Amino acid sequence: MNDLVRQHTALSESDLEWLHLLVSEWQLLSDLSFADLVLWVPTRDGTRYVSVAQMRPNTGPTSYQDDMVGHLVPRGRRPLLDAALDEGRIVREGDPEWREEVPVRVESIPVRREGRVLGVIARNTNLLTVRTPSRLELTYLQSASDLAQMIAAGAFPFPGQQVDMDASPRAGDGLIRLDADGVVQYASPNALSAYHRLGLAADLVGQHLGQITAELAPSRGPVDEALVKLASGYAPREAEVEGNGGVIQLRAIPLKPKGPRIGSLVLLRDVTELRRRERELITKDATIREIHHRVKNNLQTVAALLRLQARRMDSVRGREALNEAVRRVGSIAIVHETLSQNLDERVEFDDIADRVIAMVAEISPGKVECRRTGRFGILDAEVATPLSMVLTEVLQNALEHAFPQDGHGSLEVSAVRGGLRPGAGRLLITVQDDGRGLPEGFDPQSAGNLGLQIVRTLVEGELGGTFDMLPVPAPGRGTRVVLDIPLQAEKEKR
């Protein structure tokens, strides 16, 4: 609609916003009218109309099999559009049109904003299935007529009240028609069932809806006056009412076809099961976060016990082995700590990488500058956990073997989304130091170091990636570790 309005019409951005507000509401008008709606706007030169939006009813057969959006019609070809635009009134004159052997009644409703007619809604009703209307259908049609007059007068939609069509109740979910005092004139079967779910034992017709709703909704204090006013339809509002184990969603629409409020429409939907499932999901999310929090605490306890044991050992090699185990456990604990703060099983790995780098850098006896470049981005937990261990082992190996005890140097961790194959769902990680370099004849694929064995097992076995250690090309020196890891989306494809 934005493109069509800006390309073909002279409407301002504020006028376009009004049309968007109308389109967010007009599913209700279509359903109440049992009719298709097409929004026509005059072109910039005034010689044609362009259709910028279309809506089909959920309550009846469509009058248009084709999509009308984008069609251009010369002025004069559809007299009802001309009359509604020029005279600013709803036009219903004329005989039904025949479209593919289907009689269609056409009406035109001017769309007014601040005294100006921006366009015209063509309301097209399929007459093929016309029969004697029921009380429900008569209420629908009367309500549609009131809304159409409000649109023509510029009183509907309500400014600042843009509605989410997917979340808001629809006419078929439940409809109640109130008089000016808030007394129920008509309640659809679905609406009555929803109130029975709240605990109502009687009929709704003749009852004051605001008072009944407030009585059914439990309250610790006085009667909720705001709820009484909302359910009485004095202003356009939405709310949820909970009682007797049921939950209903209410939306009030004041009806002012000729200025003063003559009554209200209340749309409602039973959302009891939806809210129950949402609460279950919230409970499950909280449980998962609590599990991650407890796992993190347990891992930190294990690390503390290993650290205590290391302090009591006389063997230098044994103490170093336990300290390595402390760092391995710590890297996993960092992931679980991050997961305990999220609502899903995905983590921002850049923060984890920075914490792992800082943790491992503490063991460096010399002055080695550690830094990260690039972004790891958001990773699934099943990738993040082994990757944190891999990063810990690679960094620890570099700091222990690349630099002398009191040496200086630099260590850089870089991450690039895309891997070695551009466009693929992979992550390329490079860890490069400017230390001693690899010993002569060193083969990273067969080295017996425990840390490298862990790296190979995790990268190739669990992550499904590749791992290699290479000397830094001349004129520099040092070692470069390259990890190419598929992300979860690509692993699922395999």
Short mmCIF file of C-alpha atoms in Angstrom, two decimals:
data_model
loop_
_atom_site.label_atom_id
_atom_site.label_comp_id
_atom_site.label_asym_id
_atom_site.label_seq_id
_atom_site.Cartn_x
_atom_site.Cartn_y
_atom_site.Cartn_z
CA MET A 1 0.00 0.00 0.00
CA ASN A 2 2.85 2.40 0.76
CA ASP A 3 4.27 2.06 -2.74
CA LEU A 4 0.89 2.44 -4.48
CA VAL A 5 -0.13 5.50 -2.46
CA ARG A 6 3.22 7.25 -2.92
CA GLN A 7 3.46 6.41 -6.62
CA HIS A 8 -0.07 7.26 -7.75
CA THR A 9 -1.65 9.66 -5.24
CA ALA A 10 -1.06 13.05 -3.63
CA LEU A 11 -1.82 11.87 -0.08
CA SER A 12 0.53 12.97 2.69
CA GLU A 13 2.36 10.65 5.07
CA SER A 14 -0.18 11.42 7.81
CA ASP A 15 -2.99 10.49 5.40
CA LEU A 16 -1.18 7.25 4.62
CA GLU A 17 -0.92 6.47 8.34
CA TRP A 18 -4.69 6.98 8.63
CA LEU A 19 -5.24 4.48 5.81
CA HIS A 20 -2.97 1.99 7.59
CA LEU A 21 -5.02 2.50 10.75
CA LEU A 22 -8.20 1.86 8.77
CA VAL A 23 -6.82 -1.28 7.14
CA SER A 24 -5.78 -2.62 10.55
CA GLU A 25 -9.46 -2.40 11.60
CA TRP A 26 -11.50 -3.15 8.51
CA GLN A 27 -11.52 -6.93 8.86
CA LEU A 28 -14.25 -6.23 11.42
CA LEU A 29 -16.30 -4.20 8.91
CA SER A 30 -15.86 -6.93 6.28
CA ASP A 31 -17.00 -9.70 8.65
CA LEU A 32 -19.98 -7.73 9.96
CA SER A 33 -21.03 -6.84 6.41
CA PHE A 34 -20.48 -10.36 4.97
CA ALA A 35 -18.81 -8.43 2.16
CA ASP A 36 -15.53 -7.83 0.34
CA LEU A 37 -13.90 -4.45 0.82
CA VAL A 38 -11.69 -2.67 -1.70
CA LEU A 39 -10.06 0.68 -0.88
CA TRP A 40 -9.93 3.02 -3.88
CA VAL A 41 -7.89 6.25 -3.77
CA PRO A 42 -8.00 8.95 -6.49
CA THR A 43 -4.77 9.38 -8.42
CA ARG A 44 -2.66 12.53 -8.30
CA ASP A 45 -4.26 14.00 -11.46
CA GLY A 46 -7.79 13.05 -10.37
CA THR A 47 -8.58 11.12 -13.56
CA ARG A 48 -8.42 7.60 -12.14
CA TYR A 49 -8.72 5.50 -9.00
CA VAL A 50 -6.12 3.03 -7.76
CA SER A 51 -7.02 0.14 -5.46
CA VAL A 52 -4.51 0.08 -2.60
CA ALA A 53 -5.96 -2.61 -0.29
CA GLN A 54 -8.47 -5.43 -0.26
CA MET A 55 -10.17 -7.55 2.40
CA ARG A 56 -12.32 -10.68 2.10
CA PRO A 57 -14.87 -11.69 4.77
CA ASN A 58 -14.47 -14.64 7.10
CA THR A 59 -18.25 -14.83 7.45
CA GLY A 60 -19.42 -15.25 3.87
CA PRO A 61 -18.47 -15.98 0.24
CA THR A 62 -16.17 -13.61 -1.59
CA SER A 63 -17.26 -11.41 -4.46
CA TYR A 64 -13.77 -11.22 -6.00
CA GLN A 65 -11.85 -14.28 -7.04
CA ASP A 66 -8.95 -12.14 -8.23
CA ASP A 67 -6.66 -9.80 -6.35
CA MET A 68 -7.77 -6.23 -6.97
CA VAL A 69 -4.80 -4.46 -5.37
CA GLY A 70 -2.96 -2.29 -7.91
CA HIS A 71 -5.84 -2.01 -10.41
CA LEU A 72 -6.42 1.38 -12.01
CA VAL A 73 -9.95 2.46 -13.01
CA PRO A 74 -10.78 5.64 -14.98
CA ARG A 75 -13.03 8.13 -13.24
CA GLY A 76 -16.58 7.82 -14.58
CA ARG A 77 -16.51 4.07 -15.08
CA ARG A 78 -17.83 3.44 -11.54
CA PRO A 79 -20.42 6.12 -10.74
CA LEU A 80 -20.83 5.00 -7.12
CA LEU A 81 -17.16 5.76 -6.42
CA ASP A 82 -17.53 9.20 -8.03
CA ALA A 83 -20.65 10.03 -6.01
CA ALA A 84 -19.15 8.92 -2.69
CA LEU A 85 -15.93 10.87 -3.33
CA ASP A 86 -17.63 14.05 -4.58
CA GLU A 87 -20.57 14.15 -2.17
CA GLY A 88 -18.86 12.61 0.87
CA ARG A 89 -21.75 10.26 1.63
CA ILE A 90 -22.45 6.55 1.58
CA VAL A 91 -23.93 5.62 -1.81
CA ARG A 92 -26.15 2.53 -2.15
CA GLU A 93 -28.16 3.32 -5.28
CA GLY A 94 -28.14 1.08 -8.31
CA ASP A 95 -28.94 -2.49 -9.29
CA PRO A 96 -26.70 -5.44 -8.38
CA GLU A 97 -23.77 -6.14 -10.67
CA TRP A 98 -23.29 -9.58 -12.22
CA ARG A 99 -19.81 -11.07 -11.99
CA GLU A 100 -19.32 -14.55 -13.41
CA GLU A 101 -23.07 -15.26 -12.99
CA VAL A 102 -22.98 -14.05 -9.37
CA PRO A 103 -25.12 -11.04 -8.34
CA VAL A 104 -23.12 -8.55 -6.28
CA ARG A 105 -24.51 -5.54 -4.40
CA VAL A 106 -22.02 -2.66 -4.47
CA GLU A 107 -21.94 0.21 -1.96
CA SER A 108 -19.43 3.04 -1.62
CA ILE A 109 -18.25 4.43 1.73
CA PRO A 110 -16.15 7.63 1.75
CA VAL A 111 -13.05 7.54 3.96
CA ARG A 112 -12.87 10.88 5.76
CA ARG A 113 -10.04 12.37 7.79
CA GLU A 114 -10.13 15.86 9.30
CA GLY A 115 -12.93 16.92 6.96
CA ARG A 116 -11.28 15.62 3.77
CA VAL A 117 -12.28 12.51 1.80
CA LEU A 118 -9.11 10.51 1.18
CA GLY A 119 -10.66 7.65 -0.75
CA VAL A 120 -13.62 5.32 -1.04
CA ILE A 121 -14.28 1.82 0.28
CA ALA A 122 -16.26 -0.29 -2.19
CA ARG A 123 -18.30 -2.81 -0.21
CA ASN A 124 -19.23 -5.79 -2.41
CA THR A 125 -21.77 -8.32 -1.11
CA ASN A 126 -22.26 -11.68 -2.79
CA LEU A 127 -26.05 -12.10 -3.09
CA LEU A 128 -26.00 -15.69 -4.31
CA THR A 129 -26.62 -17.12 -0.83
CA VAL A 130 -29.03 -14.45 0.41
CA ARG A 131 -31.71 -15.82 2.76
CA THR A 132 -33.85 -14.60 5.61
CA PRO A 133 -31.32 -13.20 8.10
CA SER A 134 -31.14 -14.46 11.67
CA ARG A 135 -30.93 -12.25 14.76
CA LEU A 136 -27.15 -12.69 14.70
CA GLU A 137 -26.91 -11.58 11.07
CA LEU A 138 -29.23 -8.60 11.64
CA THR A 139 -27.04 -7.47 14.55
CA TYR A 140 -23.95 -7.88 12.36
CA LEU A 141 -25.46 -5.81 9.55
CA GLN A 142 -26.71 -3.06 11.87
CA SER A 143 -23.29 -2.83 13.51
CA ALA A 144 -21.62 -2.74 10.09
CA SER A 145 -23.91 0.11 9.06
CA ASP A 146 -22.98 2.08 12.18
CA LEU A 147 -19.25 1.54 11.56
CA ALA A 148 -19.62 2.57 7.90
CA GLN A 149 -21.28 5.85 8.94
CA MET A 150 -18.47 6.46 11.44
CA ILE A 151 -15.87 5.93 8.67
CA ALA A 152 -17.76 8.36 6.43
CA ALA A 153 -17.82 10.90 9.26
CA GLY A 154 -14.12 10.45 10.12
CA ALA A 155 -14.92 9.00 13.56
CA PHE A 156 -13.51 5.52 12.87
CA PRO A 157 -10.89 4.15 13.21
CA PHE A 158 -9.91 5.64 16.56
CA PRO A 159 -6.62 7.62 16.46
CA GLY A 160 -3.81 5.99 18.44
CA GLN A 161 -5.69 2.70 18.70
CA GLN A 162 -4.04 0.59 15.98
CA VAL A 163 -5.08 -3.02 16.50
CA ASP A 164 -3.13 -6.21 15.97
CA MET A 165 -5.56 -8.19 13.81
CA ASP A 166 -3.95 -11.49 14.79
CA ALA A 167 -4.22 -10.88 18.53
CA SER A 168 -7.47 -8.93 18.81
CA PRO A 169 -10.87 -10.72 19.04
CA ARG A 170 -12.86 -10.99 15.81
CA ALA A 171 -16.59 -10.85 15.23
CA GLY A 172 -16.87 -14.63 14.93
CA ASP A 173 -15.10 -15.17 18.26
CA GLY A 174 -17.93 -13.52 20.16
CA LEU A 175 -19.95 -10.31 19.84
CA ILE A 176 -22.14 -8.36 22.25
CA ARG A 177 -24.23 -5.32 21.30
CA LEU A 178 -24.86 -2.79 24.07
CA ASP A 179 -27.19 0.19 24.30
CA ALA A 180 -26.03 3.64 25.41
CA ASP A 181 -26.35 2.64 29.10
CA GLY A 182 -24.19 -0.47 28.73
CA VAL A 183 -27.11 -2.93 28.85
CA VAL A 184 -26.82 -6.01 26.62
CA GLN A 185 -29.17 -5.94 23.65
CA TYR A 186 -27.74 -9.03 21.94
CA ALA A 187 -25.06 -11.61 22.72
CA SER A 188 -23.85 -14.14 20.16
CA PRO A 189 -23.70 -17.83 21.18
CA ASN A 190 -19.89 -17.72 21.38
CA ALA A 191 -20.03 -14.64 23.60
CA LEU A 192 -22.55 -16.29 25.92
CA SER A 193 -20.38 -19.43 26.13
CA ALA A 194 -17.36 -17.31 27.06
CA TYR A 195 -19.25 -15.68 29.93
CA HIS A 196 -20.51 -19.06 31.08
CA ARG A 197 -16.83 -20.03 31.26
CA LEU A 198 -16.35 -17.15 33.70
CA GLY A 199 -19.14 -18.49 35.89
CA LEU A 200 -22.27 -16.71 34.60
CA ALA A 201 -25.34 -18.89 35.16
CA ALA A 202 -27.99 -16.64 33.57
CA ASP A 203 -28.55 -15.04 30.17
CA LEU A 204 -26.69 -11.86 29.23
CA VAL A 205 -29.50 -10.00 27.46
CA GLY A 206 -30.92 -7.28 29.68
CA GLN A 207 -27.91 -7.32 32.03
CA HIS A 208 -25.50 -4.42 32.55
CA LEU A 209 -22.34 -5.89 31.04
CA GLY A 210 -19.91 -3.78 33.05
CA GLN A 211 -21.41 -4.73 36.39
CA ILE A 212 -21.75 -8.42 35.48
CA THR A 213 -18.13 -8.54 34.28
CA ALA A 214 -16.82 -6.87 37.44
CA GLU A 215 -18.78 -9.34 39.61
CA LEU A 216 -17.39 -12.33 37.72
CA ALA A 217 -13.79 -11.07 37.89
CA PRO A 218 -12.45 -11.66 41.45
CA SER A 219 -11.17 -8.57 43.18
CA ARG A 220 -9.59 -8.16 46.61
CA GLY A 221 -10.88 -4.62 47.02
CA PRO A 222 -13.86 -2.58 45.80
CA VAL A 223 -15.44 -3.18 42.40
CA ASP A 224 -12.98 -2.36 39.62
CA GLU A 225 -14.49 0.83 38.16
CA ALA A 226 -12.11 0.77 35.18
CA LEU A 227 -13.31 -2.71 34.25
CA VAL A 228 -16.94 -1.61 34.61
CA LYS A 229 -16.37 1.29 32.22
CA LEU A 230 -14.46 -0.82 29.74
CA ALA A 231 -17.08 -3.57 29.59
CA SER A 232 -19.78 -0.90 29.32
CA GLY A 233 -18.20 0.32 26.09
CA TYR A 234 -17.72 3.98 26.97
CA ALA A 235 -14.29 4.16 25.29
CA PRO A 236 -12.24 2.07 22.85
CA ARG A 237 -10.25 -0.24 25.12
CA GLU A 238 -8.96 -3.80 25.40
CA ALA A 239 -8.54 -5.92 28.51
CA GLU A 240 -8.55 -9.48 29.80
CA VAL A 241 -10.91 -10.77 32.46
CA GLU A 242 -10.12 -13.84 34.53
CA GLY A 243 -12.51 -15.69 36.79
CA ASN A 244 -13.69 -19.16 37.69
CA GLY A 245 -10.64 -20.63 35.96
CA GLY A 246 -11.49 -18.98 32.63
CA VAL A 247 -9.94 -16.04 30.79
CA ILE A 248 -11.68 -13.92 28.16
CA GLN A 249 -10.25 -11.10 26.08
CA LEU A 250 -12.52 -8.07 25.66
CA ARG A 251 -12.44 -5.24 23.14
CA ALA A 252 -14.94 -2.39 23.37
CA ILE A 253 -15.88 -0.22 20.36
CA PRO A 254 -18.16 2.77 21.00
CA LEU A 255 -20.71 3.30 18.21
CA LYS A 256 -21.23 6.95 17.19
CA PRO A 257 -22.73 6.88 13.69
CA LYS A 258 -24.31 10.35 14.03
CA GLY A 259 -22.09 11.94 16.69
CA PRO A 260 -23.41 10.97 20.16
CA ARG A 261 -22.74 7.44 21.37
CA ILE A 262 -25.77 5.23 20.73
CA GLY A 263 -24.23 2.05 22.13
CA SER A 264 -21.19 -0.16 21.81
CA LEU A 265 -19.84 -3.32 20.29
CA VAL A 266 -17.91 -5.64 22.56
CA LEU A 267 -15.83 -8.30 20.83
CA LEU A 268 -14.58 -11.10 23.02
CA ARG A 269 -12.68 -14.34 22.77
CA ASP A 270 -12.16 -17.22 25.16
CA VAL A 271 -8.37 -17.38 25.61
CA THR A 272 -8.35 -19.76 28.59
CA GLU A 273 -6.40 -22.53 26.87
CA LEU A 274 -4.04 -20.06 25.21
CA ARG A 275 -3.13 -18.44 28.54
CA ARG A 276 -2.77 -21.84 30.19
CA ARG A 277 -0.27 -22.93 27.56
CA GLU A 278 1.60 -19.63 27.87
CA ARG A 279 1.89 -20.15 31.63
CA GLU A 280 3.16 -23.68 31.03
CA LEU A 281 5.80 -22.35 28.64
CA ILE A 282 6.84 -19.66 31.12
CA THR A 283 7.12 -22.33 33.82
CA LYS A 284 9.19 -24.54 31.51
CA ASP A 285 11.45 -21.63 30.57
CA ALA A 286 11.95 -20.80 34.25
CA THR A 287 12.70 -24.46 34.99
CA ILE A 288 15.27 -24.66 32.19
CA ARG A 289 16.98 -21.48 33.38
CA GLU A 290 17.04 -22.82 36.93
CA ILE A 291 18.60 -26.07 35.70
CA HIS A 292 21.35 -24.16 33.89
CA HIS A 293 21.89 -22.05 37.02
CA ARG A 294 22.25 -25.14 39.20
CA VAL A 295 24.56 -26.86 36.71
CA LYS A 296 26.72 -23.74 36.72
CA ASN A 297 26.80 -23.74 40.53
CA ASN A 298 27.68 -27.44 40.61
CA LEU A 299 30.47 -26.97 38.08
CA GLN A 300 31.87 -24.09 40.10
CA THR A 301 31.79 -26.31 43.18
CA VAL A 302 33.69 -29.02 41.31
CA ALA A 303 36.23 -26.44 40.12
CA ALA A 304 36.66 -25.19 43.69
CA LEU A 305 37.24 -28.73 44.96
CA LEU A 306 39.81 -29.38 42.23
CA ARG A 307 41.54 -26.09 43.06
CA LEU A 308 41.73 -27.05 46.76
CA GLN A 309 43.11 -30.44 45.82
CA ALA A 310 45.74 -28.84 43.57
CA ARG A 311 46.98 -26.68 46.44
CA ARG A 312 47.57 -29.74 48.58
CA MET A 313 49.56 -31.64 45.95
CA ASP A 314 53.33 -31.83 46.14
CA SER A 315 53.75 -32.95 42.54
CA VAL A 316 54.15 -30.02 40.15
CA ARG A 317 52.79 -32.02 37.19
CA GLY A 318 49.80 -33.15 39.23
CA ARG A 319 49.08 -29.59 40.31
CA GLU A 320 49.25 -28.38 36.70
CA ALA A 321 46.92 -31.17 35.57
CA LEU A 322 44.33 -30.24 38.18
CA ASN A 323 44.59 -26.55 37.26
CA GLU A 324 43.96 -27.47 33.63
CA ALA A 325 40.88 -29.41 34.73
CA VAL A 326 39.71 -26.35 36.69
CA ARG A 327 39.87 -24.22 33.55
CA ARG A 328 38.03 -26.84 31.47
CA VAL A 329 35.23 -27.05 33.99
CA GLY A 330 35.17 -23.25 34.24
CA SER A 331 34.69 -22.80 30.49
CA ILE A 332 31.60 -25.03 30.56
CA ALA A 333 30.28 -23.18 33.63
CA ILE A 334 30.50 -19.89 31.73
CA VAL A 335 28.17 -21.26 29.01
CA HIS A 336 25.62 -22.51 31.54
CA GLU A 337 25.74 -19.18 33.36
CA THR A 338 24.92 -17.40 30.11
CA LEU A 339 22.11 -19.86 29.32
CA SER A 340 20.61 -19.33 32.77
CA GLN A 341 20.03 -15.69 31.84
CA ASN A 342 18.36 -16.35 28.46
CA LEU A 343 14.84 -17.33 27.45
CA ASP A 344 16.03 -19.78 24.80
CA GLU A 345 18.85 -22.21 24.16
CA ARG A 346 20.94 -19.69 22.22
CA VAL A 347 23.76 -17.52 23.53
CA GLU A 348 25.76 -14.50 22.43
CA PHE A 349 29.14 -16.22 22.19
CA ASP A 350 31.26 -13.06 22.00
CA ASP A 351 30.79 -12.47 25.72
CA ILE A 352 31.66 -16.11 26.46
CA ALA A 353 34.78 -15.90 24.27
CA ASP A 354 35.95 -12.75 26.06
CA ARG A 355 35.50 -14.38 29.47
CA VAL A 356 37.31 -17.54 28.35
CA ILE A 357 40.21 -15.44 26.99
CA ALA A 358 40.42 -13.52 30.28
CA MET A 359 40.28 -16.73 32.33
CA VAL A 360 43.03 -18.47 30.36
CA ALA A 361 45.19 -15.32 30.21
CA GLU A 362 45.49 -15.43 34.01
CA ILE A 363 47.79 -18.47 33.74
CA SER A 364 50.31 -16.68 31.50
CA PRO A 365 53.57 -16.28 33.45
CA GLY A 366 54.79 -13.61 31.05
CA LYS A 367 53.17 -10.51 29.60
CA VAL A 368 51.12 -11.77 26.69
CA GLU A 369 48.51 -9.45 25.18
CA CYS A 370 45.31 -11.37 24.35
CA ARG A 371 42.62 -9.82 22.14
CA ARG A 372 39.59 -10.79 20.05
CA THR A 373 38.58 -9.52 16.61
CA GLY A 374 35.44 -10.25 14.59
CA ARG A 375 32.18 -11.63 15.95
CA PHE A 376 31.12 -15.14 16.85
CA GLY A 377 27.47 -14.03 17.00
CA ILE A 378 24.60 -16.01 18.47
CA LEU A 379 25.15 -19.76 18.69
CA ASP A 380 23.02 -22.70 19.79
CA ALA A 381 23.87 -24.14 23.19
CA GLU A 382 24.93 -27.47 21.69
CA VAL A 383 27.54 -25.60 19.64
CA ALA A 384 28.53 -23.10 22.33
CA THR A 385 29.35 -25.64 25.05
CA PRO A 386 31.93 -27.73 23.15
CA LEU A 387 33.25 -24.62 21.39
CA SER A 388 34.03 -22.96 24.72
CA MET A 389 36.07 -26.01 25.73
CA VAL A 390 37.86 -26.03 22.36
CA LEU A 391 38.71 -22.35 22.70
CA THR A 392 39.98 -22.93 26.24
CA GLU A 393 42.28 -25.77 25.15
CA VAL A 394 43.68 -23.92 22.13
CA LEU A 395 44.40 -20.77 24.13
CA GLN A 396 45.88 -22.69 27.04
CA ASN A 397 48.12 -24.67 24.67
CA ALA A 398 49.32 -21.46 22.99
CA LEU A 399 50.14 -19.69 26.25
CA GLU A 400 51.97 -22.70 27.70
CA HIS A 401 54.06 -23.65 24.67
CA ALA A 402 54.45 -20.57 22.48
CA PHE A 403 56.13 -18.21 24.95
CA PRO A 404 58.99 -18.51 27.44
CA GLN A 405 58.24 -18.25 31.17
CA ASP A 406 58.80 -14.51 31.36
CA GLY A 407 58.38 -13.69 27.69
CA HIS A 408 56.30 -11.08 25.93
CA GLY A 409 54.03 -11.53 22.94
CA SER A 410 50.54 -11.28 21.52
CA LEU A 411 47.69 -13.72 20.97
CA GLU A 412 44.75 -12.93 18.73
CA VAL A 413 41.42 -14.76 18.40
CA SER A 414 39.44 -13.87 15.27
CA ALA A 415 35.98 -15.08 14.27
CA VAL A 416 34.29 -14.82 10.86
CA ARG A 417 30.79 -16.04 10.05
CA GLY A 418 30.80 -17.89 6.71
CA GLY A 419 33.76 -20.20 7.24
CA LEU A 420 36.10 -21.25 4.49
CA ARG A 421 33.21 -21.46 2.04
CA PRO A 422 31.60 -18.01 1.52
CA GLY A 423 27.84 -18.03 2.00
CA ALA A 424 27.79 -21.29 3.91
CA GLY A 425 26.42 -21.46 7.44
CA ARG A 426 29.81 -21.92 9.05
CA LEU A 427 32.07 -20.22 11.57
CA LEU A 428 35.80 -19.71 10.93
CA ILE A 429 37.92 -19.22 14.05
CA THR A 430 41.62 -18.39 13.92
CA VAL A 431 43.89 -18.31 16.97
CA GLN A 432 47.31 -16.86 16.12
CA ASP A 433 50.33 -16.14 18.30
CA ASP A 434 53.78 -14.68 17.61
CA GLY A 435 55.61 -17.18 19.82
CA ARG A 436 58.22 -19.89 19.16
CA GLY A 437 56.27 -21.63 16.44
CA LEU A 438 55.75 -25.35 15.88
CA PRO A 439 58.58 -27.83 16.51
CA GLU A 440 60.17 -29.56 13.53
CA GLY A 441 58.01 -32.42 12.19
CA PHE A 442 55.02 -31.59 14.41
CA ASP A 443 51.74 -33.17 13.23
CA PRO A 444 48.64 -31.77 15.03
CA GLN A 445 46.49 -34.67 13.80
CA SER A 446 48.57 -37.28 15.65
CA ALA A 447 50.04 -35.34 18.58
CA GLY A 448 49.47 -37.09 21.87
CA ASN A 449 48.94 -33.99 24.01
CA LEU A 450 45.69 -34.37 26.00
CA GLY A 451 44.56 -30.86 25.16
CA LEU A 452 44.93 -31.43 21.42
CA GLN A 453 43.15 -34.78 21.71
CA ILE A 454 40.23 -33.00 23.35
CA VAL A 455 40.23 -30.37 20.59
CA ARG A 456 40.25 -32.97 17.81
CA THR A 457 37.49 -35.02 19.44
CA LEU A 458 35.20 -32.04 20.01
CA VAL A 459 35.80 -30.25 16.70
CA GLU A 460 35.68 -33.26 14.38
CA GLY A 461 33.40 -35.58 16.35
CA GLU A 462 30.87 -33.38 18.14
CA LEU A 463 30.91 -30.18 16.08
CA GLY A 464 31.50 -31.80 12.68
CA GLY A 465 34.19 -29.29 11.74
CA THR A 466 37.87 -29.24 10.81
CA PHE A 467 40.96 -28.40 12.88
CA ASP A 468 44.51 -27.56 11.79
CA MET A 469 47.69 -26.00 13.22
CA LEU A 470 50.01 -24.17 10.82
CA PRO A 471 53.17 -22.12 11.10
CA VAL A 472 52.68 -18.40 10.52
CA PRO A 473 53.98 -17.55 7.02
CA ALA A 474 57.24 -15.59 6.77
CA PRO A 475 58.34 -12.93 7.59
CA GLY A 476 56.49 -13.47 10.88
CA ARG A 477 56.78 -16.36 13.26
CA GLY A 478 54.43 -18.19 15.57
CA THR A 479 51.53 -20.59 15.17
CA ARG A 480 48.10 -20.31 13.63
CA VAL A 481 45.22 -22.61 14.68
CA VAL A 482 42.30 -22.74 12.24
CA LEU A 483 38.88 -24.08 13.21
CA ASP A 484 36.10 -24.32 10.60
CA ILE A 485 32.81 -25.29 12.26
CA PRO A 486 29.31 -25.76 10.77
CA LEU A 487 26.54 -23.94 12.58
CA GLN A 488 23.40 -25.70 13.72
CA ALA A 489 21.34 -24.88 10.64
CA GLU A 490 23.81 -26.67 8.35
CA LYS A 491 24.20 -29.63 10.72
CA GLU A 492 20.42 -30.16 10.62
CA LYS A 493 20.47 -30.22 6.81
CA ARG A 494 22.93 -33.09 6.88
#
